């Protein structure tokens, strides 16, 4: 039997999720699976998307205090740098999802949910839902958030909902394999999936422990996919 095929599909604005995707892909590869990494593209330019609107709908600088905390100009430069890092990563298609035996999904936290880029991609993948093309395939999730308090666990949980409609089987990060997140320190990851804290201004880089747990998640999803494929449980509709 051919090795299980694992897809790592992600959207990353500032590079944090890209780094986590690389770690997850390494873990899946360690499990002996074939791995493909693809990205969900941007919908519009970051410069347009990050304009602040006041209560009257007028564009302008961030309110007093927020400019210093969020550093929009520095973030825009980081955004451009991250685009350069990812320029050779292929764009995701429905066929990528169809061919996979297991899928790792990665994206930043926007208001405790997946960003619109990912939601739109899923909506255009609706044919796969009606065909049952993802049914029985394991799914794992990784995300990034500005801080420990800005919704990374909510994003992991809410992002499972649409994938249940596709018939996927959710895979998390159990305590016994990930003692690193049983700490009082401000690091990401939880039983629901892997996460990294980017900082309010997105200036942080993923902690080695966060990358390690993303790697374990990749390996875990790959092992589940391989077992399900060997059992004949995963099917690939024509």
PDB file of C-alpha atoms in Angstrom:
ATOM      1  CA  UNK A   1       0.000   0.000   0.000  1.00  0.00           C
ATOM      2  CA  UNK A   2       1.237   3.490  -0.813  1.00  0.00           C
ATOM      3  CA  UNK A   3       2.005   5.808   2.133  1.00  0.00           C
ATOM      4  CA  UNK A   4      -0.761   8.085   3.375  1.00  0.00           C
ATOM      5  CA  UNK A   5      -0.875  11.504   1.732  1.00  0.00           C
ATOM      6  CA  UNK A   6      -0.984  14.401   4.190  1.00  0.00           C
ATOM      7  CA  UNK A   7      -1.956  17.912   3.140  1.00  0.00           C
ATOM      8  CA  UNK A   8      -0.834  20.943   5.151  1.00  0.00           C
ATOM      9  CA  UNK A   9      -3.038  23.843   4.072  1.00  0.00           C
ATOM     10  CA  UNK A  10      -2.637  27.263   5.641  1.00  0.00           C
ATOM     11  CA  UNK A  11      -3.117  31.027   5.397  1.00  0.00           C
ATOM     12  CA  UNK A  12      -0.459  33.263   6.944  1.00  0.00           C
ATOM     13  CA  UNK A  13      -0.290  37.068   6.937  1.00  0.00           C
ATOM     14  CA  UNK A  14       2.887  37.690   8.957  1.00  0.00           C
ATOM     15  CA  UNK A  15       4.700  34.357   8.767  1.00  0.00           C
ATOM     16  CA  UNK A  16       3.862  32.874  12.178  1.00  0.00           C
ATOM     17  CA  UNK A  17       1.414  30.317  10.799  1.00  0.00           C
ATOM     18  CA  UNK A  18       3.825  29.615   7.926  1.00  0.00           C
ATOM     19  CA  UNK A  19       6.461  28.596  10.484  1.00  0.00           C
ATOM     20  CA  UNK A  20       3.933  26.394  12.275  1.00  0.00           C
ATOM     21  CA  UNK A  21       2.947  24.828   8.937  1.00  0.00           C
ATOM     22  CA  UNK A  22       6.558  23.914   8.275  1.00  0.00           C
ATOM     23  CA  UNK A  23       6.807  22.251  11.684  1.00  0.00           C
ATOM     24  CA  UNK A  24       3.557  20.320  11.165  1.00  0.00           C
ATOM     25  CA  UNK A  25       4.777  19.150   7.755  1.00  0.00           C
ATOM     26  CA  UNK A  26       8.028  17.920   9.288  1.00  0.00           C
ATOM     27  CA  UNK A  27       6.084  15.900  11.847  1.00  0.00           C
ATOM     28  CA  UNK A  28       3.890  14.311   9.189  1.00  0.00           C
ATOM     29  CA  UNK A  29       6.963  13.429   7.146  1.00  0.00           C
ATOM     30  CA  UNK A  30       8.570  11.798  10.194  1.00  0.00           C
ATOM     31  CA  UNK A  31       5.578   9.438  10.319  1.00  0.00           C
ATOM     32  CA  UNK A  32       6.520   8.134   6.880  1.00  0.00           C
ATOM     33  CA  UNK A  33       3.757   9.918   4.971  1.00  0.00           C
ATOM     34  CA  UNK A  34       3.904  11.880   1.755  1.00  0.00           C
ATOM     35  CA  UNK A  35       3.389  15.563   2.551  1.00  0.00           C
ATOM     36  CA  UNK A  36       2.227  18.480   0.424  1.00  0.00           C
ATOM     37  CA  UNK A  37       2.158  22.062   1.721  1.00  0.00           C
ATOM     38  CA  UNK A  38      -0.171  24.589   0.066  1.00  0.00           C
ATOM     39  CA  UNK A  39      -1.398  28.059   0.955  1.00  0.00           C
ATOM     40  CA  UNK A  40      -4.689  29.901   0.801  1.00  0.00           C
ATOM     41  CA  UNK A  41      -4.123  33.240  -0.973  1.00  0.00           C
ATOM     42  CA  UNK A  42      -4.841  36.756   0.204  1.00  0.00           C
ATOM     43  CA  UNK A  43      -8.151  38.382  -0.737  1.00  0.00           C
ATOM     44  CA  UNK A  44      -6.919  41.962  -0.919  1.00  0.00           C
ATOM     45  CA  UNK A  45      -3.807  43.944  -0.125  1.00  0.00           C
ATOM     46  CA  UNK A  46      -2.773  44.211   3.506  1.00  0.00           C
ATOM     47  CA  UNK A  47      -2.421  47.964   3.126  1.00  0.00           C
ATOM     48  CA  UNK A  48      -6.109  48.320   2.253  1.00  0.00           C
ATOM     49  CA  UNK A  49      -7.261  45.759   4.796  1.00  0.00           C
ATOM     50  CA  UNK A  50      -5.535  47.418   7.757  1.00  0.00           C
ATOM     51  CA  UNK A  51      -6.871  50.971   7.360  1.00  0.00           C
ATOM     52  CA  UNK A  52      -8.444  52.144  10.620  1.00  0.00           C
ATOM     53  CA  UNK A  53     -11.981  53.564  10.391  1.00  0.00           C
ATOM     54  CA  UNK A  54     -13.273  55.883  13.097  1.00  0.00           C
ATOM     55  CA  UNK A  55     -16.866  55.876  14.373  1.00  0.00           C
ATOM     56  CA  UNK A  56     -17.956  58.056  11.474  1.00  0.00           C
ATOM     57  CA  UNK A  57     -16.433  55.718   8.912  1.00  0.00           C
ATOM     58  CA  UNK A  58     -13.511  58.005   8.105  1.00  0.00           C
ATOM     59  CA  UNK A  59     -10.107  56.465   7.488  1.00  0.00           C
ATOM     60  CA  UNK A  60      -7.103  57.736   9.359  1.00  0.00           C
ATOM     61  CA  UNK A  61      -4.379  56.831  11.856  1.00  0.00           C
ATOM     62  CA  UNK A  62      -5.020  54.470  14.742  1.00  0.00           C
ATOM     63  CA  UNK A  63      -6.459  56.093  17.898  1.00  0.00           C
ATOM     64  CA  UNK A  64      -4.028  57.431  20.484  1.00  0.00           C
ATOM     65  CA  UNK A  65      -2.186  54.593  22.198  1.00  0.00           C
ATOM     66  CA  UNK A  66      -3.101  51.874  19.706  1.00  0.00           C
ATOM     67  CA  UNK A  67      -0.584  53.051  17.119  1.00  0.00           C
ATOM     68  CA  UNK A  68       2.284  52.397  19.521  1.00  0.00           C
ATOM     69  CA  UNK A  69       0.893  49.041  20.618  1.00  0.00           C
ATOM     70  CA  UNK A  70       0.040  47.616  17.190  1.00  0.00           C
ATOM     71  CA  UNK A  71       2.779  49.366  15.132  1.00  0.00           C
ATOM     72  CA  UNK A  72       0.900  49.261  11.802  1.00  0.00           C
ATOM     73  CA  UNK A  73       3.833  50.412   9.666  1.00  0.00           C
ATOM     74  CA  UNK A  74       6.138  47.745  11.079  1.00  0.00           C
ATOM     75  CA  UNK A  75       3.398  45.147  10.634  1.00  0.00           C
ATOM     76  CA  UNK A  76       2.996  46.100   6.979  1.00  0.00           C
ATOM     77  CA  UNK A  77       6.726  45.544   6.430  1.00  0.00           C
ATOM     78  CA  UNK A  78       6.446  42.154   8.148  1.00  0.00           C
ATOM     79  CA  UNK A  79       3.522  41.334   5.884  1.00  0.00           C
ATOM     80  CA  UNK A  80       5.578  42.061   2.767  1.00  0.00           C
ATOM     81  CA  UNK A  81       8.468  39.980   4.119  1.00  0.00           C
ATOM     82  CA  UNK A  82       6.148  37.053   4.861  1.00  0.00           C
ATOM     83  CA  UNK A  83       4.755  37.203   1.313  1.00  0.00           C
ATOM     84  CA  UNK A  84       8.292  36.875  -0.013  1.00  0.00           C
ATOM     85  CA  UNK A  85       8.936  33.833   2.203  1.00  0.00           C
ATOM     86  CA  UNK A  86       5.833  32.118   0.843  1.00  0.00           C
ATOM     87  CA  UNK A  87       6.024  33.041  -2.829  1.00  0.00           C
ATOM     88  CA  UNK A  88       7.027  29.529  -3.934  1.00  0.00           C
ATOM     89  CA  UNK A  89       4.333  27.712  -1.932  1.00  0.00           C
ATOM     90  CA  UNK A  90       1.618  26.497  -4.355  1.00  0.00           C
ATOM     91  CA  UNK A  91      -1.924  27.838  -4.079  1.00  0.00           C
ATOM     92  CA  UNK A  92      -4.444  25.392  -2.589  1.00  0.00           C
ATOM     93  CA  UNK A  93      -7.107  23.784  -4.777  1.00  0.00           C
ATOM     94  CA  UNK A  94     -10.075  21.489  -4.185  1.00  0.00           C
ATOM     95  CA  UNK A  95      -8.104  18.671  -5.790  1.00  0.00           C
ATOM     96  CA  UNK A  96      -5.477  19.003  -3.056  1.00  0.00           C
ATOM     97  CA  UNK A  97      -8.170  18.302  -0.468  1.00  0.00           C
ATOM     98  CA  UNK A  98      -9.663  15.488  -2.533  1.00  0.00           C
ATOM     99  CA  UNK A  99      -6.359  13.616  -2.873  1.00  0.00           C
ATOM    100  CA  UNK A 100      -5.341  13.904   0.788  1.00  0.00           C
ATOM    101  CA  UNK A 101      -5.776  11.147   3.375  1.00  0.00           C
ATOM    102  CA  UNK A 102      -5.370  13.607   6.261  1.00  0.00           C
ATOM    103  CA  UNK A 103      -5.347  17.398   6.456  1.00  0.00           C
ATOM    104  CA  UNK A 104      -3.673  19.905   8.772  1.00  0.00           C
ATOM    105  CA  UNK A 105      -5.323  23.341   8.708  1.00  0.00           C
ATOM    106  CA  UNK A 106      -3.493  26.484   9.804  1.00  0.00           C
ATOM    107  CA  UNK A 107      -4.534  30.138   9.990  1.00  0.00           C
ATOM    108  CA  UNK A 108      -4.362  33.150  12.340  1.00  0.00           C
ATOM    109  CA  UNK A 109      -6.997  34.017  14.917  1.00  0.00           C
ATOM    110  CA  UNK A 110      -9.403  36.756  13.781  1.00  0.00           C
ATOM    111  CA  UNK A 111     -12.036  37.560  16.410  1.00  0.00           C
ATOM    112  CA  UNK A 112     -11.918  34.027  17.796  1.00  0.00           C
ATOM    113  CA  UNK A 113     -12.558  32.455  14.385  1.00  0.00           C
ATOM    114  CA  UNK A 114     -10.814  31.472  11.178  1.00  0.00           C
ATOM    115  CA  UNK A 115     -10.147  34.448   8.874  1.00  0.00           C
ATOM    116  CA  UNK A 116     -12.400  35.218   5.934  1.00  0.00           C
ATOM    117  CA  UNK A 117      -9.772  33.981   3.482  1.00  0.00           C
ATOM    118  CA  UNK A 118     -10.135  30.455   4.860  1.00  0.00           C
ATOM    119  CA  UNK A 119     -13.919  30.614   5.215  1.00  0.00           C
ATOM    120  CA  UNK A 120     -14.251  31.695   1.584  1.00  0.00           C
ATOM    121  CA  UNK A 121     -11.973  28.858   0.481  1.00  0.00           C
ATOM    122  CA  UNK A 122     -14.171  26.363   2.344  1.00  0.00           C
ATOM    123  CA  UNK A 123     -17.328  27.801   0.814  1.00  0.00           C
ATOM    124  CA  UNK A 124     -15.889  27.301  -2.664  1.00  0.00           C
ATOM    125  CA  UNK A 125     -15.021  23.716  -1.662  1.00  0.00           C
ATOM    126  CA  UNK A 126     -18.709  22.946  -1.121  1.00  0.00           C
ATOM    127  CA  UNK A 127     -18.761  20.323  -3.881  1.00  0.00           C
ATOM    128  CA  UNK A 128     -16.449  18.185  -1.747  1.00  0.00           C
ATOM    129  CA  UNK A 129     -19.011  18.290   1.056  1.00  0.00           C
ATOM    130  CA  UNK A 130     -21.845  17.056  -1.171  1.00  0.00           C
ATOM    131  CA  UNK A 131     -19.576  14.383  -2.669  1.00  0.00           C
ATOM    132  CA  UNK A 132     -18.350  13.147   0.718  1.00  0.00           C
ATOM    133  CA  UNK A 133     -14.781  13.590  -0.511  1.00  0.00           C
ATOM    134  CA  UNK A 134     -13.375  14.417   2.950  1.00  0.00           C
ATOM    135  CA  UNK A 135     -15.469  11.993   4.980  1.00  0.00           C
ATOM    136  CA  UNK A 136     -13.467   9.832   7.380  1.00  0.00           C
ATOM    137  CA  UNK A 137     -10.261  11.816   6.924  1.00  0.00           C
ATOM    138  CA  UNK A 138      -8.506  13.137  10.060  1.00  0.00           C
ATOM    139  CA  UNK A 139      -8.045  16.881  10.542  1.00  0.00           C
ATOM    140  CA  UNK A 140      -5.771  18.814  12.887  1.00  0.00           C
ATOM    141  CA  UNK A 141      -5.600  22.571  13.476  1.00  0.00           C
ATOM    142  CA  UNK A 142      -2.961  25.160  14.294  1.00  0.00           C
ATOM    143  CA  UNK A 143      -3.302  28.908  14.687  1.00  0.00           C
ATOM    144  CA  UNK A 144      -1.641  32.104  15.913  1.00  0.00           C
ATOM    145  CA  UNK A 145      -2.964  34.887  18.136  1.00  0.00           C
ATOM    146  CA  UNK A 146      -1.794  38.263  19.406  1.00  0.00           C
ATOM    147  CA  UNK A 147      -1.697  37.115  23.027  1.00  0.00           C
ATOM    148  CA  UNK A 148      -2.812  34.356  25.371  1.00  0.00           C
ATOM    149  CA  UNK A 149      -6.108  36.253  25.804  1.00  0.00           C
ATOM    150  CA  UNK A 150      -7.076  36.944  22.192  1.00  0.00           C
ATOM    151  CA  UNK A 151      -8.931  33.798  21.201  1.00  0.00           C
ATOM    152  CA  UNK A 152      -6.543  31.085  20.033  1.00  0.00           C
ATOM    153  CA  UNK A 153      -8.508  28.300  21.746  1.00  0.00           C
ATOM    154  CA  UNK A 154     -11.820  29.716  20.498  1.00  0.00           C
ATOM    155  CA  UNK A 155     -10.449  29.719  16.959  1.00  0.00           C
ATOM    156  CA  UNK A 156      -9.344  26.095  17.182  1.00  0.00           C
ATOM    157  CA  UNK A 157     -12.772  25.070  18.465  1.00  0.00           C
ATOM    158  CA  UNK A 158     -14.945  27.159  16.126  1.00  0.00           C
ATOM    159  CA  UNK A 159     -12.901  26.066  13.114  1.00  0.00           C
ATOM    160  CA  UNK A 160     -13.868  22.458  13.708  1.00  0.00           C
ATOM    161  CA  UNK A 161     -17.542  23.215  13.053  1.00  0.00           C
ATOM    162  CA  UNK A 162     -17.432  23.537   9.230  1.00  0.00           C
ATOM    163  CA  UNK A 163     -15.138  20.514   8.964  1.00  0.00           C
ATOM    164  CA  UNK A 164     -17.711  18.379  10.784  1.00  0.00           C
ATOM    165  CA  UNK A 165     -20.034  19.198   7.881  1.00  0.00           C
ATOM    166  CA  UNK A 166     -17.415  17.758   5.541  1.00  0.00           C
ATOM    167  CA  UNK A 167     -17.313  14.579   7.637  1.00  0.00           C
ATOM    168  CA  UNK A 168     -13.756  14.949   8.899  1.00  0.00           C
ATOM    169  CA  UNK A 169     -12.476  13.379  12.137  1.00  0.00           C
ATOM    170  CA  UNK A 170     -10.888  15.860  14.545  1.00  0.00           C
ATOM    171  CA  UNK A 171      -7.467  15.157  16.047  1.00  0.00           C
ATOM    172  CA  UNK A 172      -6.100  17.171  18.970  1.00  0.00           C
ATOM    173  CA  UNK A 173      -3.014  17.409  21.182  1.00  0.00           C
ATOM    174  CA  UNK A 174      -3.436  15.225  24.295  1.00  0.00           C
ATOM    175  CA  UNK A 175      -1.870  16.122  27.635  1.00  0.00           C
ATOM    176  CA  UNK A 176       0.199  12.953  27.834  1.00  0.00           C
ATOM    177  CA  UNK A 177       2.142  13.830  24.689  1.00  0.00           C
ATOM    178  CA  UNK A 178       2.398  17.590  25.259  1.00  0.00           C
ATOM    179  CA  UNK A 179       3.455  18.441  28.828  1.00  0.00           C
ATOM    180  CA  UNK A 180       4.840  21.773  27.610  1.00  0.00           C
ATOM    181  CA  UNK A 181       1.440  23.487  27.624  1.00  0.00           C
ATOM    182  CA  UNK A 182       0.793  22.463  31.239  1.00  0.00           C
ATOM    183  CA  UNK A 183       2.540  25.603  32.439  1.00  0.00           C
ATOM    184  CA  UNK A 184       1.843  29.055  33.810  1.00  0.00           C
ATOM    185  CA  UNK A 185       3.998  30.595  31.089  1.00  0.00           C
ATOM    186  CA  UNK A 186       2.428  32.482  28.200  1.00  0.00           C
ATOM    187  CA  UNK A 187       2.863  30.008  25.368  1.00  0.00           C
ATOM    188  CA  UNK A 188       0.369  28.630  22.903  1.00  0.00           C
ATOM    189  CA  UNK A 189      -1.105  25.167  22.255  1.00  0.00           C
ATOM    190  CA  UNK A 190      -3.891  23.287  24.026  1.00  0.00           C
ATOM    191  CA  UNK A 191      -5.767  19.975  23.765  1.00  0.00           C
ATOM    192  CA  UNK A 192      -7.655  21.467  20.792  1.00  0.00           C
ATOM    193  CA  UNK A 193      -4.584  21.990  18.611  1.00  0.00           C
ATOM    194  CA  UNK A 194      -1.318  23.864  18.210  1.00  0.00           C
ATOM    195  CA  UNK A 195      -0.973  27.638  18.477  1.00  0.00           C
ATOM    196  CA  UNK A 196       1.663  30.335  18.716  1.00  0.00           C
ATOM    197  CA  UNK A 197       1.517  33.764  20.336  1.00  0.00           C
ATOM    198  CA  UNK A 198       2.567  36.436  17.838  1.00  0.00           C
ATOM    199  CA  UNK A 199       2.356  39.465  20.156  1.00  0.00           C
ATOM    200  CA  UNK A 200       0.039  42.489  19.731  1.00  0.00           C
ATOM    201  CA  UNK A 201       2.409  43.943  17.132  1.00  0.00           C
ATOM    202  CA  UNK A 202       3.179  40.527  15.569  1.00  0.00           C
ATOM    203  CA  UNK A 203       6.858  40.911  16.482  1.00  0.00           C
ATOM    204  CA  UNK A 204       7.255  37.592  18.318  1.00  0.00           C
ATOM    205  CA  UNK A 205       8.508  34.428  16.656  1.00  0.00           C
ATOM    206  CA  UNK A 206       7.133  30.966  17.468  1.00  0.00           C
ATOM    207  CA  UNK A 207       8.512  29.531  20.694  1.00  0.00           C
ATOM    208  CA  UNK A 208      10.485  26.282  20.192  1.00  0.00           C
ATOM    209  CA  UNK A 209       7.928  24.506  22.390  1.00  0.00           C
ATOM    210  CA  UNK A 210       5.084  25.711  20.159  1.00  0.00           C
ATOM    211  CA  UNK A 211       6.917  24.457  17.076  1.00  0.00           C
ATOM    212  CA  UNK A 212       7.586  21.134  18.791  1.00  0.00           C
ATOM    213  CA  UNK A 213       3.895  20.677  19.561  1.00  0.00           C
ATOM    214  CA  UNK A 214       2.947  21.630  15.984  1.00  0.00           C
ATOM    215  CA  UNK A 215       5.378  18.963  14.849  1.00  0.00           C
ATOM    216  CA  UNK A 216       3.751  16.425  17.142  1.00  0.00           C
ATOM    217  CA  UNK A 217       0.333  17.391  15.794  1.00  0.00           C
ATOM    218  CA  UNK A 218       1.548  16.751  12.258  1.00  0.00           C
ATOM    219  CA  UNK A 219       2.883  13.361  13.260  1.00  0.00           C
ATOM    220  CA  UNK A 220      -0.319  12.468  15.119  1.00  0.00           C
ATOM    221  CA  UNK A 221      -2.611  13.362  12.204  1.00  0.00           C
ATOM    222  CA  UNK A 222      -0.317  11.438   9.859  1.00  0.00           C
ATOM    223  CA  UNK A 223      -0.372   8.338  12.057  1.00  0.00           C
ATOM    224  CA  UNK A 224      -4.176   8.444  12.306  1.00  0.00           C
ATOM    225  CA  UNK A 225      -4.481   8.902   8.533  1.00  0.00           C
ATOM    226  CA  UNK A 226      -2.126   5.989   7.866  1.00  0.00           C
ATOM    227  CA  UNK A 227      -4.082   3.708  10.208  1.00  0.00           C
ATOM    228  CA  UNK A 228      -7.441   4.689   8.721  1.00  0.00           C
ATOM    229  CA  UNK A 229      -6.153   4.235   5.188  1.00  0.00           C
ATOM    230  CA  UNK A 230      -4.731   0.792   6.005  1.00  0.00           C
ATOM    231  CA  UNK A 231      -8.089  -0.250   7.470  1.00  0.00           C
ATOM    232  CA  UNK A 232      -9.955   0.810   4.338  1.00  0.00           C
ATOM    233  CA  UNK A 233     -11.991   3.376   6.275  1.00  0.00           C
ATOM    234  CA  UNK A 234     -10.848   6.333   4.158  1.00  0.00           C
ATOM    235  CA  UNK A 235     -12.411   6.357   0.719  1.00  0.00           C
ATOM    236  CA  UNK A 236     -11.700   8.519  -2.296  1.00  0.00           C
ATOM    237  CA  UNK A 237     -14.890   9.031  -4.342  1.00  0.00           C
ATOM    238  CA  UNK A 238     -14.446   9.045  -8.105  1.00  0.00           C
TER     239      UNK A 238
END
